[in-house]
């Protein structure tokens, strides 16, 4: 198995690059944001509970997202690998993920961290809000709250994986194809080892 975490703040391009990466490498895409929005549109209890946090730009509790990822991994026993997008977002989620993968005799092979300046993130998200239908993208206060959550809780995920030498930083500004090429180069470098 080859498992990748696509890491970065909200608006750093994880969703866009994930679509391209799963096409090229045949990985199963696990986006907790997408899984949560699916729960909301199906009006499940989990969705209703998560919506309160998402609407205010707060992280959903660890137990909720870890449970979702556990099920998603179980539902894909034949996966050649997973691309985790928007997960893990806390150190507790990272540890839980490592344990889940270890149960499957697997591990995270690479953490690809997209780096984008804060001004650019805010302008991208406000722009996306015009067409995405996502209410958390239309309100600048909610966008700023998401970035604060990222700084306070999620940035530590990169430090956690850095102790195992798994993190590669990639400049997330500029041409989408050039960023994609940079990501592919890193994946291929790690796959050979
Ligand atoms: P973005 O990266 O643009 O913020 P996502 O779709 O990844 O968008 O996440 C949207 C919201 O869903 C987050 O603001 C958060 O409330 C919730 N969420 C998604 N993934 C997680 C996670 N792994 N842990 C906690 N909350 C999450």
Short mmCIF file of C-alpha atoms and ligand atoms in Angstrom, two decimals:
data_model
loop_
_atom_site.label_atom_id
_atom_site.label_comp_id
_atom_site.label_asym_id
_atom_site.label_seq_id
_atom_site.Cartn_x
_atom_site.Cartn_y
_atom_site.Cartn_z
CA UNK A 1 0.00 0.00 0.00
CA UNK A 2 1.05 3.56 -0.62
CA UNK A 3 -0.63 6.13 1.59
CA UNK A 4 -0.33 9.88 1.21
CA UNK A 5 -1.56 12.79 3.31
CA UNK A 6 -2.19 15.94 1.33
CA UNK A 7 -1.70 18.59 3.97
CA UNK A 8 -2.25 22.34 4.10
CA UNK A 9 -4.49 25.13 5.35
CA UNK A 10 -8.06 25.67 4.10
CA UNK A 11 -7.92 26.95 0.55
CA UNK A 12 -4.42 25.62 -0.16
CA UNK A 13 -5.66 23.51 -3.09
CA UNK A 14 -5.96 20.09 -1.46
CA UNK A 15 -9.27 19.30 -3.14
CA UNK A 16 -8.11 20.32 -6.63
CA UNK A 17 -4.82 18.44 -6.40
CA UNK A 18 -6.45 15.38 -4.79
CA UNK A 19 -8.69 14.86 -7.81
CA UNK A 20 -5.67 14.89 -10.11
CA UNK A 21 -3.56 12.65 -7.86
CA UNK A 22 -6.19 9.93 -7.45
CA UNK A 23 -6.60 9.83 -11.24
CA UNK A 24 -2.90 9.38 -11.79
CA UNK A 25 -2.09 6.94 -8.99
CA UNK A 26 -5.35 5.04 -8.46
CA UNK A 27 -5.51 5.94 -4.78
CA UNK A 28 -8.78 5.97 -2.84
CA UNK A 29 -9.64 9.59 -1.97
CA UNK A 30 -10.70 10.09 1.66
CA UNK A 31 -11.73 13.68 2.34
CA UNK A 32 -13.28 14.19 5.76
CA UNK A 33 -14.77 17.51 4.56
CA UNK A 34 -16.57 15.69 1.72
CA UNK A 35 -17.64 12.82 4.01
CA UNK A 36 -19.05 15.32 6.53
CA UNK A 37 -20.91 17.29 3.83
CA UNK A 38 -22.39 14.00 2.61
CA UNK A 39 -23.66 13.32 6.14
CA UNK A 40 -25.17 16.82 6.24
CA UNK A 41 -26.96 16.43 2.92
CA UNK A 42 -28.33 13.05 4.07
CA UNK A 43 -29.47 14.77 7.27
CA UNK A 44 -27.99 12.09 9.51
CA UNK A 45 -27.52 12.67 13.24
CA UNK A 46 -23.77 12.84 12.73
CA UNK A 47 -24.28 15.42 9.99
CA UNK A 48 -26.53 17.60 12.10
CA UNK A 49 -24.04 17.50 14.96
CA UNK A 50 -21.05 18.26 12.70
CA UNK A 51 -22.81 21.14 10.92
CA UNK A 52 -22.77 23.29 14.06
CA UNK A 53 -18.98 23.13 14.18
CA UNK A 54 -18.47 23.52 10.45
CA UNK A 55 -20.74 26.57 10.17
CA UNK A 56 -18.69 28.40 12.77
CA UNK A 57 -15.30 27.37 11.34
CA UNK A 58 -14.50 25.04 14.22
CA UNK A 59 -13.04 21.55 13.93
CA UNK A 60 -15.51 18.69 14.35
CA UNK A 61 -14.64 16.53 17.41
CA UNK A 62 -11.87 13.96 16.86
CA UNK A 63 -14.06 10.98 17.79
CA UNK A 64 -16.50 11.81 14.96
CA UNK A 65 -13.95 12.10 12.16
CA UNK A 66 -11.82 9.20 13.39
CA UNK A 67 -14.93 6.98 13.37
CA UNK A 68 -15.72 8.06 9.81
CA UNK A 69 -12.18 7.31 8.62
CA UNK A 70 -12.15 3.93 10.39
CA UNK A 71 -15.32 2.93 8.50
CA UNK A 72 -14.03 4.27 5.19
CA UNK A 73 -10.79 2.29 5.49
CA UNK A 74 -12.79 -0.86 6.31
CA UNK A 75 -15.04 -0.28 3.29
CA UNK A 76 -12.00 -0.36 0.97
CA UNK A 77 -10.11 -3.57 1.81
CA UNK A 78 -8.67 -3.83 -1.71
CA UNK A 79 -7.35 -0.28 -1.93
CA UNK A 80 -3.84 0.06 -3.33
CA UNK A 81 -3.50 3.10 -1.13
CA UNK A 82 -5.33 6.07 0.30
CA UNK A 83 -5.03 9.78 -0.30
CA UNK A 84 -6.06 11.55 2.91
CA UNK A 85 -7.33 15.08 2.28
CA UNK A 86 -8.27 17.34 5.20
CA UNK A 87 -7.41 14.56 7.64
CA UNK A 88 -5.66 14.28 10.05
CA UNK A 89 -6.25 17.78 11.44
CA UNK A 90 -5.06 17.22 15.02
CA UNK A 91 -2.22 15.23 16.58
CA UNK A 92 -4.82 12.89 18.15
CA UNK A 93 -6.23 12.20 14.67
CA UNK A 94 -2.70 11.53 13.39
CA UNK A 95 -2.01 8.99 16.12
CA UNK A 96 -5.37 7.31 15.52
CA UNK A 97 -4.66 7.12 11.78
CA UNK A 98 -1.24 5.59 12.36
CA UNK A 99 -2.86 2.94 14.56
CA UNK A 100 -5.59 2.19 12.02
CA UNK A 101 -3.02 1.78 9.26
CA UNK A 102 -0.74 -0.34 11.46
CA UNK A 103 -3.66 -2.73 11.99
CA UNK A 104 -3.59 -3.18 8.21
CA UNK A 105 0.23 -3.61 8.24
CA UNK A 106 0.54 -0.28 6.52
CA UNK A 107 1.67 3.28 7.23
CA UNK A 108 1.75 6.84 5.93
CA UNK A 109 4.43 7.02 3.23
CA UNK A 110 4.40 10.75 2.56
CA UNK A 111 2.93 13.96 3.92
CA UNK A 112 2.86 16.54 1.14
CA UNK A 113 2.36 19.99 2.66
CA UNK A 114 1.05 22.76 0.42
CA UNK A 115 2.24 26.22 1.46
CA UNK A 116 0.15 29.29 0.62
CA UNK A 117 0.20 32.77 2.16
CA UNK A 118 -2.73 33.83 4.36
CA UNK A 119 -3.85 36.67 2.06
CA UNK A 120 -3.99 34.28 -0.86
CA UNK A 121 -5.96 31.70 1.19
CA UNK A 122 -8.60 34.26 2.15
CA UNK A 123 -9.00 35.56 -1.36
CA UNK A 124 -9.24 32.02 -2.81
CA UNK A 125 -11.86 30.96 -0.25
CA UNK A 126 -14.00 34.09 -0.73
CA UNK A 127 -13.78 33.52 -4.46
CA UNK A 128 -14.74 29.85 -4.10
CA UNK A 129 -17.68 30.95 -1.94
CA UNK A 130 -19.25 32.69 -4.92
CA UNK A 131 -19.84 29.36 -6.65
CA UNK A 132 -19.21 26.48 -4.20
CA UNK A 133 -22.53 26.70 -2.40
CA UNK A 134 -20.50 26.30 0.82
CA UNK A 135 -21.71 28.72 3.46
CA UNK A 136 -18.38 28.44 5.31
CA UNK A 137 -16.70 30.05 2.27
CA UNK A 138 -18.88 33.17 2.07
CA UNK A 139 -18.24 34.70 5.49
CA UNK A 140 -14.79 36.18 6.09
CA UNK A 141 -15.11 35.73 9.86
CA UNK A 142 -15.73 31.99 9.44
CA UNK A 143 -12.79 31.76 7.01
CA UNK A 144 -10.54 33.47 9.55
CA UNK A 145 -11.79 31.11 12.30
CA UNK A 146 -10.86 28.11 10.10
CA UNK A 147 -7.38 29.51 9.55
CA UNK A 148 -7.00 30.08 13.32
CA UNK A 149 -8.07 26.47 13.98
CA UNK A 150 -5.46 25.41 11.44
CA UNK A 151 -2.73 27.39 13.19
CA UNK A 152 -3.74 26.29 16.71
CA UNK A 153 -4.49 22.63 16.13
CA UNK A 154 -3.58 21.44 12.64
CA UNK A 155 -0.10 22.89 12.04
CA UNK A 156 1.12 20.49 14.77
CA UNK A 157 0.24 17.55 12.51
CA UNK A 158 3.17 18.49 10.24
CA UNK A 159 5.48 18.61 13.27
CA UNK A 160 4.20 15.19 14.35
CA UNK A 161 5.03 13.59 10.99
CA UNK A 162 8.25 15.56 10.65
CA UNK A 163 9.75 13.59 13.53
CA UNK A 164 9.48 10.53 11.24
CA UNK A 165 10.98 12.44 8.30
CA UNK A 166 7.78 12.12 6.27
CA UNK A 167 6.98 15.76 5.46
CA UNK A 168 7.77 17.45 2.17
CA UNK A 169 6.86 21.11 1.67
CA UNK A 170 5.53 22.19 -1.71
CA UNK A 171 4.85 25.74 -2.84
CA UNK A 172 1.07 25.86 -3.34
CA UNK A 173 0.93 29.14 -5.27
CA UNK A 174 1.15 29.51 -9.03
CA UNK A 175 0.16 27.24 -11.87
CA UNK A 176 -2.06 24.27 -10.89
CA UNK A 177 -0.21 21.96 -13.31
CA UNK A 178 3.20 23.02 -11.98
CA UNK A 179 2.07 22.29 -8.41
CA UNK A 180 0.70 18.93 -9.57
CA UNK A 181 4.06 18.08 -11.20
CA UNK A 182 5.89 18.96 -7.97
CA UNK A 183 3.55 16.66 -6.00
CA UNK A 184 4.02 13.82 -8.51
CA UNK A 185 7.80 14.16 -8.33
CA UNK A 186 7.71 13.74 -4.57
CA UNK A 187 5.39 10.75 -4.75
CA UNK A 188 7.57 9.05 -7.31
CA UNK A 189 10.71 9.74 -5.29
CA UNK A 190 9.09 8.12 -2.23
CA UNK A 191 7.67 5.18 -4.19
CA UNK A 192 11.10 4.07 -5.41
CA UNK A 193 12.49 3.81 -1.89
P1 LIG B 1 -11.25 23.35 4.00
O1 LIG B 1 -9.96 22.60 3.96
O2 LIG B 1 -11.43 24.27 2.83
O3 LIG B 1 -11.53 24.04 5.32
P2 LIG B 1 -12.79 20.89 4.32
O4 LIG B 1 -13.83 20.47 3.38
O5 LIG B 1 -11.58 20.06 4.46
O6 LIG B 1 -12.44 22.35 3.82
O7 LIG B 1 -13.41 21.08 5.80
C1 LIG B 1 -14.57 21.82 6.04
C2 LIG B 1 -14.90 21.77 7.53
O8 LIG B 1 -15.19 20.42 7.91
C3 LIG B 1 -13.80 22.22 8.48
O9 LIG B 1 -13.81 23.62 8.70
C4 LIG B 1 -14.16 21.44 9.76
O10 LIG B 1 -15.22 22.05 10.46
C5 LIG B 1 -14.69 20.12 9.22
N1 LIG B 1 -13.64 19.07 9.11
C6 LIG B 1 -13.18 18.52 7.95
N2 LIG B 1 -12.23 17.61 8.21
C7 LIG B 1 -12.06 17.59 9.55
C8 LIG B 1 -11.20 16.89 10.44
N3 LIG B 1 -10.31 16.00 9.98
N4 LIG B 1 -11.30 17.14 11.76
C9 LIG B 1 -12.18 18.02 12.23
N5 LIG B 1 -13.02 18.74 11.46
C10 LIG B 1 -12.97 18.53 10.13
#
